[in-house]
CSV table of C-alpha atoms in Angstrom, one decimal:
chain,number,residue,atom,x,y,z
A,191,UNK,CA,0.0,0.0,0.0
A,192,UNK,CA,1.0,3.6,-0.5
A,193,UNK,CA,0.4,6.0,2.3
A,194,UNK,CA,0.3,9.8,2.2
A,195,UNK,CA,1.5,12.0,5.1
A,196,UNK,CA,0.0,15.5,4.3
A,197,UNK,CA,1.8,18.5,5.7
A,198,UNK,CA,1.8,22.3,5.7
A,199,UNK,CA,3.8,23.8,2.8
A,200,UNK,CA,7.4,24.2,3.8
A,201,UNK,CA,7.6,21.3,6.2
A,202,UNK,CA,7.9,18.5,3.7
A,203,UNK,CA,11.6,17.9,4.4
A,204,UNK,CA,11.0,17.6,8.1
A,205,UNK,CA,8.2,15.1,7.6
A,206,UNK,CA,10.5,13.2,5.2
A,207,UNK,CA,13.2,13.0,7.9
A,208,UNK,CA,10.6,11.7,10.4
A,209,UNK,CA,9.5,9.0,8.0
A,210,UNK,CA,13.1,8.0,7.4
A,211,UNK,CA,13.6,7.8,11.2
A,212,UNK,CA,10.6,5.5,11.5
A,213,UNK,CA,12.0,3.2,8.8
A,214,UNK,CA,9.4,3.7,6.1
A,215,UNK,CA,10.3,2.6,2.6
A,216,UNK,CA,10.3,4.2,-0.8
A,217,UNK,CA,9.7,7.7,0.5
A,218,UNK,CA,8.8,10.4,-2.1
A,219,UNK,CA,8.4,14.1,-1.5
A,220,UNK,CA,5.8,16.3,-3.2
A,221,UNK,CA,4.4,19.7,-2.4
A,222,UNK,CA,2.3,19.4,0.7
A,223,UNK,CA,2.7,15.6,1.1
A,224,UNK,CA,5.1,12.8,1.6
A,225,UNK,CA,4.4,9.3,0.1
A,226,UNK,CA,5.8,6.1,1.4
A,227,UNK,CA,5.0,2.3,1.1
A,228,UNK,CA,4.1,0.0,3.9
A,229,UNK,CA,1.5,-2.1,5.7
A,230,UNK,CA,-1.1,-1.4,8.3
A,231,UNK,CA,1.6,-1.4,11.1
A,232,UNK,CA,3.3,1.5,9.3
A,233,UNK,CA,0.0,3.3,9.0
A,234,UNK,CA,-0.6,3.0,12.8
A,235,UNK,CA,3.0,4.0,13.6
A,236,UNK,CA,2.7,7.1,11.3
A,237,UNK,CA,-0.4,8.3,13.1
A,238,UNK,CA,1.0,7.8,16.5
A,239,UNK,CA,4.6,9.0,15.9
A,240,UNK,CA,4.7,11.7,13.3
A,241,UNK,CA,4.9,15.2,14.8
A,242,UNK,CA,4.8,17.5,11.8
A,243,UNK,CA,2.2,15.8,9.5
A,244,UNK,CA,-1.4,16.9,9.4
A,245,UNK,CA,-3.0,13.6,8.4
A,246,UNK,CA,-2.2,10.1,7.2
A,247,UNK,CA,-4.1,8.8,4.1
A,248,UNK,CA,-4.2,5.6,2.2
A,249,UNK,CA,-3.6,6.4,-1.5
A,250,UNK,CA,-6.4,4.6,-3.2
A,251,UNK,CA,-5.6,5.6,-6.8
A,252,UNK,CA,-4.0,8.2,-9.1
A,253,UNK,CA,-5.3,8.7,-12.7
A,254,UNK,CA,-6.0,11.1,-15.4
A,255,UNK,CA,-9.6,12.0,-16.2
A,256,UNK,CA,-10.9,14.6,-18.7
A,257,UNK,CA,-14.6,13.6,-18.6
A,258,UNK,CA,-17.0,12.8,-15.9
A,259,UNK,CA,-17.4,9.3,-17.4
A,260,UNK,CA,-13.7,8.7,-17.1
A,261,UNK,CA,-13.8,10.0,-13.5
A,262,UNK,CA,-16.8,7.7,-12.7
A,263,UNK,CA,-15.1,4.6,-14.2
A,264,UNK,CA,-11.8,5.2,-12.5
A,265,UNK,CA,-13.4,5.7,-9.1
A,266,UNK,CA,-15.6,2.6,-9.5
A,267,UNK,CA,-12.5,0.5,-10.5
A,268,UNK,CA,-11.0,1.1,-7.0
A,269,UNK,CA,-11.4,-1.8,-4.5
A,270,UNK,CA,-13.5,0.1,-2.1
A,271,UNK,CA,-15.1,-3.1,-0.8
A,272,UNK,CA,-11.8,-4.2,0.6
A,273,UNK,CA,-11.8,-1.2,3.0
A,274,UNK,CA,-15.3,0.0,3.7
A,275,UNK,CA,-17.7,-2.1,5.8
A,276,UNK,CA,-21.3,-2.6,4.8
A,277,UNK,CA,-22.5,0.0,7.4
A,278,UNK,CA,-19.4,2.3,7.0
A,279,UNK,CA,-19.8,6.0,6.6
A,280,UNK,CA,-17.9,7.2,3.5
A,281,UNK,CA,-18.3,10.9,2.9
A,282,UNK,CA,-16.3,12.7,0.3
A,283,UNK,CA,-15.3,15.3,2.7
A,284,UNK,CA,-12.7,17.3,0.7
A,285,UNK,CA,-12.4,18.1,-3.0
A,286,UNK,CA,-9.9,20.3,-4.8
A,287,UNK,CA,-9.5,20.9,-8.5
A,288,UNK,CA,-6.8,23.2,-9.9
A,289,UNK,CA,-6.0,23.9,-13.6
A,290,UNK,CA,-8.2,20.9,-14.6
A,291,UNK,CA,-10.9,20.4,-17.2
A,292,UNK,CA,-13.2,19.0,-14.5
A,293,UNK,CA,-13.4,21.9,-12.1
A,294,UNK,CA,-16.9,21.7,-10.5
A,295,UNK,CA,-16.2,20.4,-6.9
A,296,UNK,CA,-19.9,19.6,-6.4
A,297,UNK,CA,-20.1,17.5,-9.6
A,298,UNK,CA,-16.8,15.7,-8.8
A,299,UNK,CA,-18.2,14.9,-5.3
A,300,UNK,CA,-21.6,13.7,-6.6
A,301,UNK,CA,-20.2,11.5,-9.4
A,302,UNK,CA,-17.5,10.0,-7.2
A,303,UNK,CA,-20.0,9.2,-4.5
A,304,UNK,CA,-22.2,7.5,-7.0
A,305,UNK,CA,-19.3,5.4,-8.3
A,306,UNK,CA,-18.3,4.3,-4.8
A,307,UNK,CA,-21.9,3.3,-4.1
A,308,UNK,CA,-22.1,1.3,-7.3
A,309,UNK,CA,-18.9,-0.5,-6.4
A,310,UNK,CA,-20.1,-1.4,-2.9
A,311,UNK,CA,-23.5,-2.6,-4.3
A,312,UNK,CA,-21.6,-5.4,-6.1
A,313,UNK,CA,-20.2,-6.8,-2.9
A,314,UNK,CA,-23.0,-6.1,-0.4
A,315,UNK,CA,-26.0,-6.7,-2.7
A,316,UNK,CA,-28.1,-3.9,-1.4
A,317,UNK,CA,-29.4,-0.6,-2.8
A,318,UNK,CA,-29.2,1.6,0.3
A,319,UNK,CA,-26.3,2.1,2.7
A,320,UNK,CA,-27.1,3.4,6.1
A,321,UNK,CA,-23.6,4.8,6.8
A,322,UNK,CA,-24.0,4.5,10.5
A,323,UNK,CA,-20.7,2.7,11.3
A,324,UNK,CA,-17.0,3.5,11.2
A,325,UNK,CA,-15.9,6.7,9.3
A,326,UNK,CA,-14.0,6.3,6.0
A,327,UNK,CA,-13.5,9.9,4.9
A,328,UNK,CA,-12.4,10.4,1.3
A,329,UNK,CA,-10.3,13.2,-0.1
A,330,UNK,CA,-10.1,13.9,-3.8
A,331,UNK,CA,-7.4,16.1,-5.2
A,332,UNK,CA,-7.0,17.1,-8.8
A,333,UNK,CA,-4.2,19.1,-10.4
A,334,UNK,CA,-3.8,19.5,-14.2
A,335,UNK,CA,-6.3,16.7,-14.8
A,336,UNK,CA,-4.5,14.2,-12.5
A,337,UNK,CA,-6.7,12.9,-9.7
A,338,UNK,CA,-5.4,11.5,-6.4
A,339,UNK,CA,-8.0,9.6,-4.4
A,340,UNK,CA,-7.2,9.1,-0.7
A,341,UNK,CA,-8.8,7.6,2.4
A,342,UNK,CA,-8.3,9.4,5.7
A,343,UNK,CA,-7.1,7.2,8.5
A,344,UNK,CA,-6.5,10.0,11.1
A,345,UNK,CA,-9.9,11.5,11.5
A,346,UNK,CA,-9.1,14.7,13.5
A,347,UNK,CA,-5.9,16.4,12.3
A,348,UNK,CA,-2.7,15.0,13.9
A,349,UNK,CA,-2.2,18.5,15.2
A,350,UNK,CA,-4.8,17.6,17.8
A,351,UNK,CA,-2.6,15.9,20.4
A,352,UNK,CA,-5.2,16.0,23.1
A,353,UNK,CA,-3.5,18.3,25.5
A,354,UNK,CA,-4.8,21.7,24.3
A,355,UNK,CA,-8.4,21.8,25.5
A,356,UNK,CA,-8.2,25.6,25.9
A,357,UNK,CA,-6.5,28.3,23.8
A,358,UNK,CA,-6.3,32.0,23.3
A,359,UNK,CA,-6.2,34.2,20.2
A,360,UNK,CA,-4.1,33.0,17.2
A,361,UNK,CA,-2.5,29.9,18.6
A,362,UNK,CA,0.3,28.1,16.7
A,363,UNK,CA,-0.5,24.6,15.5
A,364,UNK,CA,1.2,21.8,17.4
A,365,UNK,CA,2.6,20.4,14.2
A,366,UNK,CA,4.2,23.7,13.3
A,367,UNK,CA,5.5,24.3,16.8
A,368,UNK,CA,7.2,20.9,16.7
A,369,UNK,CA,8.7,21.8,13.3
A,370,UNK,CA,10.1,25.0,14.7
A,371,UNK,CA,11.9,23.0,17.5
A,372,UNK,CA,13.3,20.6,15.0
A,373,UNK,CA,14.6,23.4,12.7
A,374,UNK,CA,16.3,25.1,15.7
A,375,UNK,CA,18.5,22.1,16.3
A,376,UNK,CA,17.8,22.6,20.0
A,377,UNK,CA,19.4,19.9,22.2
A,378,UNK,CA,17.7,18.7,25.4
A,379,UNK,CA,20.7,19.6,27.6
A,380,UNK,CA,20.4,23.3,26.6
A,381,UNK,CA,18.2,25.9,28.0
A,382,UNK,CA,15.1,26.7,25.9
A,383,UNK,CA,13.3,30.0,26.2
A,384,UNK,CA,10.0,31.2,24.8
A,385,UNK,CA,9.4,34.8,26.1
A,386,UNK,CA,6.0,35.2,24.3
A,387,UNK,CA,4.7,31.7,24.9
A,388,UNK,CA,0.9,32.3,24.7
A,389,UNK,CA,-0.7,29.0,25.8
A,390,UNK,CA,2.7,27.2,25.8
A,391,UNK,CA,2.6,25.1,22.6
A,392,UNK,CA,6.2,25.6,21.6
A,393,UNK,CA,7.5,24.8,25.1
A,394,UNK,CA,5.2,21.8,25.4
A,395,UNK,CA,6.2,20.3,22.0
A,396,UNK,CA,9.9,20.8,22.8
A,397,UNK,CA,9.4,18.9,26.1
A,398,UNK,CA,7.6,16.1,24.4
A,399,UNK,CA,10.3,15.8,21.7
A,400,UNK,CA,13.1,15.8,24.4
A,401,UNK,CA,11.3,13.1,26.4
A,402,UNK,CA,10.4,11.1,23.3
A,403,UNK,CA,6.6,11.3,24.1
A,404,UNK,CA,4.8,10.2,21.0
A,405,UNK,CA,2.3,12.9,19.9
A,406,UNK,CA,-0.5,10.6,19.1
A,407,UNK,CA,-0.2,8.0,21.9
A,408,UNK,CA,-3.0,9.6,23.9
A,409,UNK,CA,-5.6,10.2,21.3
A,410,UNK,CA,-7.9,8.2,19.0
A,411,UNK,CA,-7.9,7.9,15.2
A,412,UNK,CA,-10.7,7.1,12.6
A,413,UNK,CA,-8.9,3.9,11.5
A,414,UNK,CA,-9.1,2.4,15.0
A,415,UNK,CA,-12.7,1.5,14.2
A,416,UNK,CA,-11.9,-0.1,10.8
A,417,UNK,CA,-12.4,-3.8,10.8
A,418,UNK,CA,-9.5,-4.3,8.3
A,419,UNK,CA,-6.9,-3.3,10.9
A,420,UNK,CA,-6.2,-5.6,13.9
A,421,UNK,CA,-7.1,-3.7,17.0
A,422,UNK,CA,-4.0,-5.2,18.7
A,423,UNK,CA,-1.8,-3.2,16.4
A,424,UNK,CA,-3.0,0.0,18.0
A,425,UNK,CA,-2.4,-1.4,21.5
A,426,UNK,CA,1.0,-2.8,20.7
A,427,UNK,CA,2.3,0.3,19.1
A,428,UNK,CA,1.0,2.5,21.9
A,429,UNK,CA,2.7,0.3,24.4
A,430,UNK,CA,5.9,0.5,22.3
A,431,UNK,CA,5.6,4.3,22.4
A,432,UNK,CA,5.0,4.5,26.1
A,433,UNK,CA,8.0,2.2,26.8
A,434,UNK,CA,10.3,4.5,24.7
A,435,UNK,CA,9.5,7.6,26.7
A,436,UNK,CA,12.4,9.1,28.7
A,437,UNK,CA,10.5,10.6,31.5
A,438,UNK,CA,13.5,10.8,33.8
A,439,UNK,CA,15.3,13.3,31.5
A,440,UNK,CA,15.8,16.7,33.2
A,441,UNK,CA,15.0,19.7,31.0
A,442,UNK,CA,15.5,23.5,31.4
A,443,UNK,CA,12.6,25.1,29.5
A,444,UNK,CA,11.4,28.6,30.4
A,445,UNK,CA,8.2,30.1,29.0
A,446,UNK,CA,6.6,33.4,29.8
A,447,UNK,CA,3.9,35.7,28.6
A,448,UNK,CA,2.5,39.1,29.7
A,449,UNK,CA,-1.0,37.7,29.6
A,450,UNK,CA,-1.9,36.0,32.9
A,451,UNK,CA,-4.8,34.0,31.5
A,452,UNK,CA,-2.6,32.6,28.7
A,453,UNK,CA,-0.1,31.3,31.3
A,454,UNK,CA,-2.9,29.7,33.3
A,455,UNK,CA,-4.0,27.8,30.2
A,456,UNK,CA,-0.4,27.0,29.4
A,457,UNK,CA,0.1,25.3,32.8
A,458,UNK,CA,-3.1,23.3,32.3
A,459,UNK,CA,-2.0,22.2,28.9
A,460,UNK,CA,1.4,21.1,30.1
A,461,UNK,CA,-0.3,19.0,32.8
A,462,UNK,CA,-2.4,17.3,30.2
A,463,UNK,CA,0.7,16.6,28.1
A,464,UNK,CA,2.5,15.2,31.1
A,465,UNK,CA,5.4,17.8,31.0
A,466,UNK,CA,4.4,20.2,33.7
A,467,UNK,CA,7.5,19.5,35.7
A,468,UNK,CA,9.8,20.3,32.8
A,469,UNK,CA,8.6,23.9,32.0
A,470,UNK,CA,8.8,27.0,34.2
A,471,UNK,CA,5.9,29.2,33.3
A,472,UNK,CA,5.8,32.8,34.4
A,473,UNK,CA,3.6,35.9,33.9
A,474,UNK,CA,6.2,38.4,32.7
A,475,UNK,CA,6.9,41.0,30.1
A,476,UNK,CA,9.9,39.9,28.0
A,477,UNK,CA,11.7,43.1,28.7
A,478,UNK,CA,11.8,42.1,32.4
A,479,UNK,CA,13.4,38.7,31.7
A,480,UNK,CA,16.9,38.0,32.9
A,481,UNK,CA,18.9,35.5,30.9
A,482,UNK,CA,18.5,32.1,32.5
A,483,UNK,CA,21.9,30.9,31.2
A,484,UNK,CA,24.9,32.1,29.3
A,485,UNK,CA,24.0,30.0,26.3
A,486,UNK,CA,20.7,28.7,25.0
A,487,UNK,CA,18.1,28.7,22.3
A,488,UNK,CA,15.1,31.0,22.1
A,489,UNK,CA,12.1,30.0,19.9
A,490,UNK,CA,9.2,32.4,19.7
A,491,UNK,CA,6.0,33.1,17.8
A,492,UNK,CA,5.4,36.8,18.5
A,493,UNK,CA,2.2,38.6,17.6
A,494,UNK,CA,1.7,39.4,13.9
A,495,UNK,CA,0.1,42.5,12.5
A,496,UNK,CA,-2.7,40.8,10.6
A,497,UNK,CA,-4.9,40.0,13.5
A,498,UNK,CA,-3.5,41.2,16.8
A,499,UNK,CA,-1.7,44.6,16.5
A,500,UNK,CA,-1.3,47.6,14.3
A,501,UNK,CA,1.9,48.3,12.3
A,502,UNK,CA,3.1,51.0,14.8
A,503,UNK,CA,2.6,48.6,17.7
A,504,UNK,CA,4.3,45.8,15.9
A,505,UNK,CA,7.3,47.9,15.0
A,506,UNK,CA,7.8,49.0,18.6
A,507,UNK,CA,7.4,45.5,19.9
A,508,UNK,CA,10.0,44.1,17.4
A,509,UNK,CA,12.4,47.0,18.0
A,510,UNK,CA,12.2,46.4,21.8
A,511,UNK,CA,12.5,42.7,21.2
A,512,UNK,CA,15.7,43.2,19.2
A,513,UNK,CA,17.2,45.3,22.0
A,514,UNK,CA,16.3,42.6,24.5
A,515,UNK,CA,18.0,39.9,22.5
A,516,UNK,CA,21.2,42.0,21.9
A,517,UNK,CA,21.5,43.0,25.6
A,518,UNK,CA,20.3,39.9,27.4
A,519,UNK,CA,20.8,36.9,25.0
A,520,UNK,CA,24.2,37.9,23.7
A,521,UNK,CA,25.6,34.4,22.9
A,522,UNK,CA,22.2,32.7,22.4
A,523,UNK,CA,20.7,31.4,19.2
A,524,UNK,CA,17.2,32.6,18.5
A,525,UNK,CA,14.5,31.6,16.1
A,526,UNK,CA,11.5,33.9,15.4
A,527,UNK,CA,8.5,33.2,13.1
A,528,UNK,CA,6.5,36.2,11.9
A,529,UNK,CA,4.6,37.4,8.8
A,530,UNK,CA,5.9,40.9,9.3
A,531,UNK,CA,7.8,41.8,6.1
A,532,UNK,CA,10.2,44.3,7.6
A,533,UNK,CA,11.1,42.2,10.6
A,534,UNK,CA,14.9,42.2,10.1
A,535,UNK,CA,14.9,46.0,9.6
A,536,UNK,CA,12.9,46.7,12.7
A,537,UNK,CA,14.7,44.0,14.7
A,538,UNK,CA,17.9,45.6,13.6
A,539,UNK,CA,19.8,42.4,12.7
A,540,UNK,CA,19.9,40.3,9.6
A,541,UNK,CA,19.1,36.6,10.2
A,542,UNK,CA,21.7,34.0,9.5
A,543,UNK,CA,19.1,32.3,7.4
A,544,UNK,CA,15.4,32.3,7.0
A,545,UNK,CA,12.8,29.8,5.8
A,546,UNK,CA,9.3,30.4,4.3
A,547,UNK,CA,6.6,28.7,6.3
A,548,UNK,CA,2.8,29.0,6.7
A,549,UNK,CA,1.1,29.5,10.0
A,550,UNK,CA,-2.7,29.2,9.8
A,551,UNK,CA,-2.5,30.0,6.1
A,552,UNK,CA,-0.5,33.1,6.6
A,553,UNK,CA,2.9,33.3,4.8
A,554,UNK,CA,5.6,33.7,7.4
A,555,UNK,CA,9.4,33.6,7.6
A,556,UNK,CA,11.3,31.7,10.3
A,557,UNK,CA,14.2,34.0,11.0
A,558,UNK,CA,17.2,32.0,12.4
A,559,UNK,CA,20.0,33.7,14.3
A,560,UNK,CA,22.9,31.3,15.1
A,561,UNK,CA,24.8,32.1,18.2
A,562,UNK,CA,27.3,30.3,20.4
A,563,UNK,CA,26.0,27.1,21.8
A,564,UNK,CA,26.6,25.4,25.2
A,565,UNK,CA,28.9,22.6,23.7
A,566,UNK,CA,31.0,25.1,21.8
A,567,UNK,CA,29.4,24.6,18.4
A,568,UNK,CA,27.2,26.7,16.1
A,569,UNK,CA,24.3,25.6,14.0
């Protein structure tokens, strides 16, 4: 089988590295997705272990279609009966069509649904399907007349770890937060600082990475209810994940925010994630922070202009923040994600490198400033 790990644009290389680390085979990289080959054990492991992917799909087919009749016949040719139970719910929940002759999403959805029903009729010998059982959500993606048909095994997005019951304005997705930590090359024996932590997502993801806590071990997935996957697989791989946790590892993670309510939520979220002992949360303006160590890494997702502040306020914030970094984090490495186009100018320092990423659909840049590191190396 071929599986698809979908991801936010810009994170493909990170998800590829995760797939390599998990031992997946024949990995291929495309815009917004990573494909790999495997069996149901690999599907379960991908859902439980991947930190930066959004969802895990089974790739059911890829074909070219220029007419709705071609679309119908190609969809019907897929072995849906090998996956979907007689009472299974099989909505076509997501359709996209770009630069293609067949562009009507509603027509693609309607014709595809009819084709799947006709295929299932052949096996189950019935005219009406109640669709009151397990969920088999279907995604159809078409680009330049090439259709990719996928079956969603995850259900809720993998960004839903289960620890963030509450949030404040403009939170960063857990998958992106984990990617920021990976890109920073932060090591677990270094101090990590997030001086505008909001509800604590970056700090929590860093702690989970350092302690090898699998992001999906404590949540459920749509495919857990599929009859074609042995339920023992889910139990065994969760047990494997729990046994690999390094809960005794000591960490030095500091996270603060000027908003008292956000810090309260951050503490609650860290408790749900099981890392409350690893992060020191404080209500504090970043200007009042004293450097917790001579060397370290700072990862921060500061407010952006689009939703939270006006340009003048943003400029003052980033100018003050630049002064803070130069005065108090002299030898530190720091990593800042923002959509503000003039960030380097206002921050008054050119980044060592930057990387284009997307946060909630907003184009951002991840500005990376490489400083001295505790062990005498640089990034």
